[in-house]
mmCIF file of C-alpha atoms in Angstrom:
data_model
loop_
_atom_site.group_PDB
_atom_site.id
_atom_site.type_symbol
_atom_site.label_atom_id
_atom_site.label_comp_id
_atom_site.label_asym_id
_atom_site.label_seq_id
_atom_site.Cartn_x
_atom_site.Cartn_y
_atom_site.Cartn_z
ATOM 1 C CA MET A 1 -31.454 158.610 228.985
ATOM 2 C CA ARG A 2 -31.777 156.814 225.650
ATOM 3 C CA VAL A 3 -34.980 157.139 223.626
ATOM 4 C CA LEU A 4 -35.930 155.374 220.406
ATOM 5 C CA TYR A 5 -38.693 156.957 218.351
ATOM 6 C CA VAL A 6 -40.618 154.971 215.750
ATOM 7 C CA TYR A 7 -42.349 156.873 212.971
ATOM 8 C CA ARG A 8 -44.221 155.502 209.996
ATOM 9 C CA TRP A 9 -42.400 157.420 207.281
ATOM 10 C CA ALA A 10 -39.790 160.119 206.782
ATOM 11 C CA THR A 11 -41.517 163.073 205.136
ATOM 12 C CA MET A 12 -39.634 166.113 206.481
ATOM 13 C CA GLY A 13 -42.790 167.384 208.150
ATOM 14 C CA GLY A 14 -43.639 168.652 211.616
ATOM 15 C CA VAL A 15 -42.593 165.477 213.441
ATOM 16 C CA GLU A 16 -39.045 165.632 212.116
ATOM 17 C CA ARG A 17 -38.892 169.327 212.986
ATOM 18 C CA VAL A 18 -39.985 168.595 216.561
ATOM 19 C CA LEU A 19 -37.256 165.970 216.971
ATOM 20 C CA LEU A 20 -34.621 168.389 215.692
ATOM 21 C CA ASN A 21 -35.833 171.080 218.108
ATOM 22 C CA ARG A 22 -35.670 168.644 221.004
ATOM 23 C CA ALA A 23 -32.114 167.677 220.093
ATOM 24 C CA LYS A 24 -31.099 171.339 219.976
ATOM 25 C CA SER A 25 -32.664 171.988 223.374
ATOM 26 C CA PHE A 26 -30.955 168.988 224.980
ATOM 27 C CA GLN A 27 -27.595 170.058 223.604
ATOM 28 C CA ARG A 28 -28.021 173.727 224.518
ATOM 29 C CA HIS A 29 -28.788 172.807 228.128
ATOM 30 C CA GLY A 30 -26.222 170.028 228.429
ATOM 31 C CA LEU A 31 -28.770 167.267 229.083
ATOM 32 C CA ALA A 32 -27.636 163.684 228.566
ATOM 33 C CA VAL A 33 -30.502 162.557 226.349
ATOM 34 C CA ALA A 34 -29.658 160.434 223.310
ATOM 35 C CA GLN A 35 -32.410 160.161 220.706
ATOM 36 C CA ASP A 36 -32.627 157.843 217.739
ATOM 37 C CA VAL A 37 -35.477 157.489 215.274
ATOM 38 C CA HIS A 38 -36.438 154.461 213.214
ATOM 39 C CA PHE A 39 -38.593 155.166 210.155
ATOM 40 C CA LEU A 40 -40.655 152.269 208.844
ATOM 41 C CA SER A 41 -40.301 153.678 205.328
ATOM 42 C CA ASP A 42 -38.890 156.598 203.402
ATOM 43 C CA GLY A 43 -41.633 159.006 202.385
ATOM 44 C CA GLY A 44 -39.130 161.095 200.468
ATOM 45 C CA GLY A 45 -37.576 162.856 203.428
ATOM 46 C CA LEU A 46 -34.921 160.445 204.690
ATOM 47 C CA ALA A 47 -31.973 162.096 202.921
ATOM 48 C CA GLY A 48 -33.211 165.569 203.835
ATOM 49 C CA PHE A 49 -33.577 164.634 207.491
ATOM 50 C CA SER A 50 -30.049 163.249 207.529
ATOM 51 C CA ARG A 51 -28.768 166.531 206.064
ATOM 52 C CA ALA A 52 -30.760 168.536 208.598
ATOM 53 C CA ILE A 53 -29.227 166.617 211.528
ATOM 54 C CA GLN A 54 -25.804 167.591 210.203
ATOM 55 C CA ALA A 55 -26.807 171.192 209.459
ATOM 56 C CA TYR A 56 -28.329 171.654 212.918
ATOM 57 C CA GLY A 57 -25.158 170.298 214.528
ATOM 58 C CA VAL A 58 -27.061 167.751 216.637
ATOM 59 C CA THR A 59 -25.382 164.511 215.543
ATOM 60 C CA SER A 60 -24.406 163.783 219.148
ATOM 61 C CA SER A 61 -28.021 163.834 220.376
ATOM 62 C CA LEU A 62 -30.083 162.688 217.395
ATOM 63 C CA GLY A 63 -29.478 159.792 215.029
ATOM 64 C CA MET A 64 -31.295 157.419 212.709
ATOM 65 C CA GLN A 65 -31.548 153.676 213.238
ATOM 66 C CA ARG A 66 -31.886 151.859 209.911
ATOM 67 C CA GLU A 67 -32.892 148.529 211.466
ATOM 68 C CA PHE A 68 -35.275 148.279 214.399
ATOM 69 C CA ARG A 69 -33.107 147.342 217.393
ATOM 70 C CA PRO A 70 -34.793 148.464 220.639
ATOM 71 C CA GLN A 71 -32.333 146.842 223.016
ATOM 72 C CA GLY A 72 -30.513 149.243 225.293
ATOM 73 C CA TYR A 73 -33.092 152.041 225.201
ATOM 74 C CA ASP A 74 -34.952 153.348 228.242
ATOM 75 C CA CYS A 75 -38.205 153.685 226.321
ATOM 76 C CA LEU A 76 -39.826 153.530 222.897
ATOM 77 C CA ILE A 77 -41.998 156.373 221.646
ATOM 78 C CA ALA A 78 -44.197 155.537 218.658
ATOM 79 C CA ILE A 79 -45.354 158.734 216.967
ATOM 80 C CA ASP A 80 -48.761 157.998 215.439
ATOM 81 C CA THR A 81 -47.398 154.598 214.388
ATOM 82 C CA PRO A 82 -49.481 151.706 215.730
ATOM 83 C CA GLU A 83 -47.449 149.341 213.511
ATOM 84 C CA VAL A 84 -44.893 149.265 216.337
ATOM 85 C CA LEU A 85 -47.194 146.845 218.143
ATOM 86 C CA ASN A 86 -46.273 144.218 215.543
ATOM 87 C CA LEU A 87 -42.535 144.581 216.182
ATOM 88 C CA GLU A 88 -40.486 142.605 218.716
ATOM 89 C CA ARG A 89 -39.957 145.059 221.576
ATOM 90 C CA LYS A 90 -38.850 142.900 224.550
ATOM 91 C CA GLU A 91 -39.755 144.541 227.889
ATOM 92 C CA ILE A 92 -38.926 148.141 226.979
ATOM 93 C CA PRO A 93 -41.611 150.677 228.063
ATOM 94 C CA LEU A 94 -43.738 151.775 225.102
ATOM 95 C CA TRP A 95 -45.374 155.190 224.822
ATOM 96 C CA PHE A 96 -47.390 156.650 222.004
ATOM 97 C CA GLU A 97 -47.056 160.276 220.958
ATOM 98 C CA CYS A 98 -50.012 161.727 219.079
ATOM 99 C CA HIS A 99 -49.389 164.725 216.831
ATOM 100 C CA THR A 100 -52.038 164.310 214.159
ATOM 101 C CA ALA A 101 -54.897 166.770 213.978
ATOM 102 C CA TYR A 102 -56.581 164.494 211.414
ATOM 103 C CA ALA A 103 -59.245 162.643 213.417
ATOM 104 C CA GLU A 104 -59.239 159.595 211.136
ATOM 105 C CA ASN A 105 -55.486 159.159 211.620
ATOM 106 C CA ARG A 106 -55.739 158.830 215.400
ATOM 107 C CA GLN A 107 -58.472 156.217 215.574
ATOM 108 C CA TYR A 108 -55.786 153.705 216.547
ATOM 109 C CA LEU A 109 -55.768 155.260 220.031
ATOM 110 C CA GLN A 110 -59.161 153.640 220.663
ATOM 111 C CA HIS A 111 -57.605 150.164 220.505
ATOM 112 C CA LEU A 112 -54.270 150.368 222.330
ATOM 113 C CA PRO A 113 -53.303 147.327 224.424
ATOM 114 C CA GLU A 114 -52.908 147.550 228.182
ATOM 115 C CA GLU A 115 -49.123 147.226 227.931
ATOM 116 C CA VAL A 116 -48.812 150.788 226.528
ATOM 117 C CA CYS A 117 -47.604 153.123 229.287
ATOM 118 C CA GLY A 118 -49.322 156.282 228.110
ATOM 119 C CA ILE A 119 -49.984 158.862 225.401
ATOM 120 C CA LEU A 120 -47.974 162.053 224.905
ATOM 121 C CA THR A 121 -49.512 165.164 223.317
ATOM 122 C CA PRO A 122 -47.902 168.474 222.266
ATOM 123 C CA SER A 123 -50.355 170.810 224.013
ATOM 124 C CA GLN A 124 -52.796 170.976 226.918
ATOM 125 C CA HIS A 125 -55.664 171.774 224.559
ATOM 126 C CA PHE A 126 -54.970 168.702 222.433
ATOM 127 C CA ALA A 127 -54.613 166.582 225.574
ATOM 128 C CA GLN A 128 -58.106 167.657 226.667
ATOM 129 C CA GLN A 129 -59.450 166.838 223.210
ATOM 130 C CA LEU A 130 -57.974 163.340 223.323
ATOM 131 C CA MET A 131 -59.311 162.732 226.836
ATOM 132 C CA GLN A 132 -62.806 163.327 225.491
ATOM 133 C CA GLU A 133 -62.241 160.848 222.659
ATOM 134 C CA LEU A 134 -60.476 158.064 224.551
ATOM 135 C CA PRO A 135 -62.045 155.219 226.548
ATOM 136 C CA GLU A 136 -62.246 155.952 230.294
ATOM 137 C CA PRO A 137 -59.183 153.903 231.450
ATOM 138 C CA TRP A 138 -56.861 155.858 229.139
ATOM 139 C CA ARG A 139 -57.790 159.344 230.255
ATOM 140 C CA ASP A 140 -55.395 159.188 233.206
ATOM 141 C CA ARG A 141 -52.545 158.162 230.935
ATOM 142 C CA VAL A 142 -52.439 161.258 228.766
ATOM 143 C CA LEU A 143 -49.360 163.384 229.420
ATOM 144 C CA THR A 144 -48.586 166.757 227.871
ATOM 145 C CA LEU A 145 -45.143 167.189 226.341
ATOM 146 C CA ARG A 146 -45.231 170.725 224.987
ATOM 147 C CA ASN A 147 -43.273 171.668 221.916
ATOM 148 C CA GLY A 148 -40.511 174.065 222.879
ATOM 149 C CA LEU A 149 -38.773 176.153 220.246
ATOM 150 C CA PRO A 150 -35.111 177.088 220.595
ATOM 151 C CA PRO A 151 -34.521 180.849 220.313
ATOM 152 C CA TYR A 152 -34.841 182.060 216.739
ATOM 153 C CA GLN A 153 -31.532 182.775 215.055
ATOM 154 C CA ALA A 154 -31.795 185.135 212.125
ATOM 155 C CA PRO A 155 -29.617 184.036 209.207
ATOM 156 C CA ASP A 156 -26.545 186.042 208.288
ATOM 157 C CA LEU A 157 -27.687 187.653 205.063
ATOM 158 C CA GLY A 158 -24.220 188.854 204.098
ATOM 159 C CA ASN A 159 -24.317 190.068 200.501
ATOM 160 C CA ARG A 160 -27.227 187.850 199.569
ATOM 161 C CA THR A 161 -30.235 189.513 198.006
ATOM 162 C CA ILE A 162 -33.647 188.880 199.530
ATOM 163 C CA PRO A 163 -36.647 189.197 197.188
ATOM 164 C CA ARG A 164 -38.577 192.378 197.833
ATOM 165 C CA TRP A 165 -42.088 193.339 196.815
ATOM 166 C CA ASN A 166 -43.866 196.670 196.940
ATOM 167 C CA LYS A 167 -47.006 194.951 198.237
ATOM 168 C CA ARG A 168 -48.051 193.933 201.747
ATOM 169 C CA LEU A 169 -46.993 190.322 202.089
ATOM 170 C CA ILE A 170 -49.494 187.803 203.483
ATOM 171 C CA ALA A 171 -47.501 184.593 203.960
ATOM 172 C CA TYR A 172 -48.435 181.038 204.842
ATOM 173 C CA VAL A 173 -45.736 178.404 205.409
ATOM 174 C CA GLY A 174 -46.782 174.777 205.801
ATOM 175 C CA ARG A 175 -48.743 171.933 204.281
ATOM 176 C CA ILE A 176 -51.397 173.024 201.772
ATOM 177 C CA ASP A 177 -54.535 170.887 202.082
ATOM 178 C CA ALA A 178 -58.151 170.890 203.239
ATOM 179 C CA LEU A 179 -57.391 170.734 206.978
ATOM 180 C CA LYS A 180 -54.985 173.662 206.690
ATOM 181 C CA ASN A 181 -57.853 175.471 204.961
ATOM 182 C CA THR A 182 -55.679 177.569 202.673
ATOM 183 C CA ASP A 183 -58.722 178.290 200.471
ATOM 184 C CA GLU A 184 -59.887 180.657 203.209
ATOM 185 C CA LEU A 185 -56.666 182.685 202.968
ATOM 186 C CA ILE A 186 -57.116 182.953 199.201
ATOM 187 C CA GLN A 187 -60.658 184.214 199.751
ATOM 188 C CA ALA A 188 -59.470 186.711 202.369
ATOM 189 C CA ALA A 189 -56.802 188.078 200.018
ATOM 190 C CA ALA A 190 -59.386 188.400 197.231
ATOM 191 C CA TYR A 191 -61.718 190.273 199.584
ATOM 192 C CA LEU A 192 -58.924 192.699 200.493
ATOM 193 C CA ARG A 193 -58.142 193.388 196.846
ATOM 194 C CA LYS A 194 -61.772 194.124 196.038
ATOM 195 C CA ARG A 195 -62.331 196.321 199.089
ATOM 196 C CA GLN A 196 -58.999 198.070 199.554
ATOM 197 C CA GLY A 197 -57.287 197.931 196.189
ATOM 198 C CA ASP A 198 -54.144 196.353 194.830
ATOM 199 C CA HIS A 199 -51.975 196.500 197.969
ATOM 200 C CA TYR A 200 -51.448 192.839 198.896
ATOM 201 C CA LEU A 201 -49.439 189.825 197.774
ATOM 202 C CA LEU A 202 -50.203 186.257 198.887
ATOM 203 C CA LEU A 203 -47.264 183.871 199.412
ATOM 204 C CA PHE A 204 -47.593 180.122 200.043
ATOM 205 C CA VAL A 205 -44.576 177.994 200.917
ATOM 206 C CA GLY A 206 -45.004 174.250 201.381
ATOM 207 C CA PRO A 207 -46.050 170.907 199.924
ATOM 208 C CA THR A 208 -49.277 170.345 198.048
ATOM 209 C CA ASP A 209 -50.617 167.182 196.415
ATOM 210 C CA GLN A 210 -52.734 169.186 193.974
ATOM 211 C CA PRO A 211 -50.703 172.097 192.559
ATOM 212 C CA GLU A 212 -52.955 172.488 189.511
ATOM 213 C CA MET A 213 -56.031 172.747 191.720
ATOM 214 C CA LEU A 214 -54.284 175.366 193.881
ATOM 215 C CA TRP A 215 -53.601 177.569 190.870
ATOM 216 C CA LYS A 216 -57.180 177.158 189.645
ATOM 217 C CA LYS A 217 -58.494 178.361 193.003
ATOM 218 C CA VAL A 218 -56.162 181.363 192.904
ATOM 219 C CA GLU A 219 -57.261 182.147 189.346
ATOM 220 C CA LYS A 220 -60.945 181.868 190.283
ATOM 221 C CA GLN A 221 -60.424 184.531 192.967
ATOM 222 C CA GLY A 222 -58.650 186.836 190.515
ATOM 223 C CA LEU A 223 -55.255 186.652 192.233
ATOM 224 C CA LEU A 224 -52.993 185.050 189.628
ATOM 225 C CA ASP A 225 -50.920 188.242 189.395
ATOM 226 C CA ARG A 226 -50.745 188.599 193.176
ATOM 227 C CA PHE A 227 -49.806 185.069 194.218
ATOM 228 C CA VAL A 228 -46.383 183.479 194.727
ATOM 229 C CA TYR A 229 -45.907 179.766 195.407
ATOM 230 C CA LEU A 230 -42.654 178.221 196.627
ATOM 231 C CA PRO A 231 -42.169 174.454 197.081
ATOM 232 C CA PRO A 232 -41.133 173.008 200.468
ATOM 233 C CA VAL A 233 -37.961 174.524 201.896
ATOM 234 C CA PRO A 234 -35.387 172.356 203.755
ATOM 235 C CA PHE A 235 -35.605 172.795 207.523
ATOM 236 C CA GLU A 236 -32.204 174.415 207.746
ATOM 237 C CA ARG A 237 -33.359 177.081 205.266
ATOM 238 C CA VAL A 238 -36.694 177.963 206.869
ATOM 239 C CA SER A 239 -35.049 180.803 208.807
ATOM 240 C CA TRP A 240 -34.420 182.425 205.402
ATOM 241 C CA VAL A 241 -38.152 182.326 204.678
ATOM 242 C CA TRP A 242 -38.930 184.070 207.954
ATOM 243 C CA ALA A 243 -36.179 186.615 207.211
ATOM 244 C CA MET A 244 -37.667 187.254 203.755
ATOM 245 C CA ILE A 245 -41.093 187.898 205.273
ATOM 246 C CA ARG A 246 -39.601 190.179 207.939
ATOM 247 C CA GLU A 247 -37.546 192.167 205.415
ATOM 248 C CA ASN A 248 -40.761 192.770 203.465
ATOM 249 C CA ARG A 249 -42.646 193.775 206.633
ATOM 250 C CA GLY A 250 -45.072 190.946 206.008
ATOM 251 C CA LEU A 251 -47.192 188.796 208.301
ATOM 252 C CA PHE A 252 -47.886 185.094 208.753
ATOM 253 C CA ALA A 253 -51.468 183.899 208.386
ATOM 254 C CA SER A 254 -53.070 180.512 208.996
ATOM 255 C CA ALA A 255 -56.694 179.523 208.509
ATOM 256 C CA SER A 256 -56.203 175.971 209.822
ATOM 257 C CA GLN A 257 -59.302 174.069 210.904
ATOM 258 C CA GLY A 258 -57.463 172.075 213.575
ATOM 259 C CA GLU A 259 -54.043 171.929 215.217
ATOM 260 C CA SER A 260 -52.473 169.600 217.754
ATOM 261 C CA PHE A 261 -50.001 172.416 218.405
ATOM 262 C CA GLY A 262 -49.446 174.764 215.441
ATOM 263 C CA LEU A 263 -45.718 174.536 214.766
ATOM 264 C CA SER A 264 -45.546 176.881 211.764
ATOM 265 C CA ALA A 265 -47.458 179.596 213.602
ATOM 266 C CA ALA A 266 -45.229 179.146 216.648
ATOM 267 C CA GLU A 267 -42.104 179.441 214.495
ATOM 268 C CA ALA A 268 -43.429 182.606 212.852
ATOM 269 C CA ILE A 269 -44.093 184.121 216.268
ATOM 270 C CA SER A 270 -40.642 183.080 217.481
ATOM 271 C CA ALA A 271 -39.166 184.812 214.430
ATOM 272 C CA GLY A 272 -40.880 188.027 215.540
ATOM 273 C CA LEU A 273 -43.522 188.120 212.817
ATOM 274 C CA PRO A 274 -47.017 189.484 213.422
ATOM 275 C CA VAL A 275 -49.607 186.765 212.874
ATOM 276 C CA VAL A 276 -53.273 186.400 211.986
ATOM 277 C CA LEU A 277 -54.656 182.994 212.953
ATOM 278 C CA SER A 278 -57.962 181.183 212.901
ATOM 279 C CA ASP A 279 -59.304 180.509 216.375
ATOM 280 C CA ALA A 280 -58.270 176.872 215.954
ATOM 281 C CA HIS A 281 -54.916 178.260 217.231
ATOM 282 C CA ARG A 282 -56.413 179.807 220.368
ATOM 283 C CA ASP A 283 -54.600 177.434 222.714
ATOM 284 C CA LEU A 284 -51.249 178.183 221.078
ATOM 285 C CA VAL A 285 -51.627 181.918 221.768
ATOM 286 C CA ALA A 286 -53.478 181.581 225.101
ATOM 287 C CA GLY A 287 -56.647 183.065 223.596
ATOM 288 C CA GLU A 288 -55.004 186.353 222.559
ATOM 289 C CA THR A 289 -57.873 187.919 220.607
ATOM 290 C CA SER A 290 -55.723 190.491 218.794
ATOM 291 C CA VAL A 291 -54.240 187.729 216.596
ATOM 292 C CA LEU A 292 -57.323 185.502 216.193
ATOM 293 C CA TYR A 293 -60.320 185.560 213.864
ATOM 294 C CA PRO A 294 -63.388 183.250 213.711
ATOM 295 C CA LEU A 295 -62.661 180.131 211.672
ATOM 296 C CA GLY A 296 -64.775 179.984 208.514
ATOM 297 C CA ASP A 297 -65.089 183.751 208.097
ATOM 298 C CA PRO A 298 -62.682 184.987 205.384
ATOM 299 C CA ARG A 299 -64.102 188.500 205.649
ATOM 300 C CA GLN A 300 -63.097 188.787 209.299
ATOM 301 C CA ALA A 301 -59.733 187.229 208.446
ATOM 302 C CA ALA A 302 -59.252 189.962 205.841
ATOM 303 C CA GLU A 303 -60.243 192.677 208.292
ATOM 304 C CA LYS A 304 -57.823 191.340 210.910
ATOM 305 C CA ILE A 305 -55.049 191.244 208.300
ATOM 306 C CA ALA A 306 -55.762 194.868 207.308
ATOM 307 C CA TRP A 307 -55.798 195.917 210.980
ATOM 308 C CA THR A 308 -52.473 194.161 211.585
ATOM 309 C CA PHE A 309 -50.781 195.980 208.727
ATOM 310 C CA ALA A 310 -52.258 199.281 209.906
ATOM 311 C CA HIS A 311 -50.802 198.661 213.406
ATOM 312 C CA TYR A 312 -47.712 196.758 212.324
ATOM 313 C CA GLU A 313 -45.345 197.797 215.121
ATOM 314 C CA ALA A 314 -47.895 197.081 217.847
ATOM 315 C CA ALA A 315 -48.747 193.730 216.249
ATOM 316 C CA THR A 316 -45.069 192.800 216.118
ATOM 317 C CA ALA A 317 -44.666 193.671 219.799
ATOM 318 C CA ARG A 318 -47.696 191.523 220.634
ATOM 319 C CA SER A 319 -46.167 188.614 218.735
ATOM 320 C CA GLN A 320 -42.934 188.976 220.695
ATOM 321 C CA ALA A 321 -44.897 188.881 223.959
ATOM 322 C CA LEU A 322 -46.356 185.496 222.959
ATOM 323 C CA GLN A 323 -42.983 183.807 222.468
ATOM 324 C CA SER A 324 -42.718 182.615 226.069
ATOM 325 C CA LEU A 325 -45.771 180.368 225.585
ATOM 326 C CA PHE A 326 -43.694 177.763 223.756
ATOM 327 C CA SER A 327 -40.251 178.303 225.180
ATOM 328 C CA GLU A 328 -37.556 175.709 225.707
ATOM 329 C CA ALA A 329 -38.184 176.008 229.446
ATOM 330 C CA ALA A 330 -41.776 174.773 229.034
ATOM 331 C CA PHE A 331 -40.646 171.776 227.006
ATOM 332 C CA LEU A 332 -37.812 170.881 229.391
ATOM 333 C CA GLN A 333 -40.152 171.082 232.384
ATOM 334 C CA ASP A 334 -42.543 168.639 230.725
ATOM 335 C CA TRP A 335 -39.650 166.394 229.684
ATOM 336 C CA GLN A 336 -38.432 166.123 233.273
ATOM 337 C CA GLN A 337 -41.908 165.033 234.364
ATOM 338 C CA PHE A 338 -42.002 162.475 231.568
ATOM 339 C CA GLN A 339 -38.549 161.200 232.523
ATOM 340 C CA ALA A 340 -39.688 160.800 236.139
ATOM 341 C CA ARG A 341 -42.672 158.728 234.975
ATOM 342 C CA ILE A 342 -40.383 156.384 233.055
ATOM 343 C CA ARG A 343 -38.073 155.872 236.017
ATOM 344 C CA HIS A 344 -40.994 154.905 238.231
#
């Protein structure tokens, strides 16, 4: 099977990570699926994505197409890129894949032409959300294609030194913006410091459009001396971030207001880290209350973080039990159903 993805820009975000994971899964299971991706523009991630394909060892199952040439593919999948409708596509089946949790960025789904075969979503919960938003005729054309994560491979540390802190590490890895609601994590960390003392360190890793504003918010909460910020890490080095958090017996926290799937949280769980998540992630963890707190309540987030550190071994075991929820097997099962739809 040959698939051509079309994506608006190369940014080295969640979409690119999903495509890399799919390529790894296809190769690991010996499936003859060839994927190419055509980016309409370079959002700064084109070179990094090319390096990641090499580093992941998936050049035989994932490539980049510089010019849009859809001939010879079994289907086109446009990932939140309605601009594909203006391209010459011949008679090749066209699907849309919606990953954006930003409501304004998926308004294009309201105006898709009849020729589109269907809409793919990364989770059942997000599929149900879209069905409520879409016009009636499209609700039967929504298909779930769950994100499956290959088994986590811890990096070989060798003689390399991992940073260590004598504080309890609260880590967030991902995009830093209003939807990801990182302000709530800053407030939770400030609450912990006031109530329990100087025992915690907040770590953010990821892109932000307003770094100065981020530091001002941290300063306002009195956490300048207990906050570490790292810029985005290349995909092939993310396993080092998880290893750093594990070596420091830290946890992953996310206060996100909305997720189509929750890739960073899923990766943290796959790496064996305990997690504290807003209930916007409830579908990702099948409603497991021990890892969830009510969105919009930084005090309860802080209390859940404190409880997790106090029961660290049990919380780690719970995280390990959740790993099967986004396994390769789940993704491959959905892919086979999708492949059957294309063939018919």
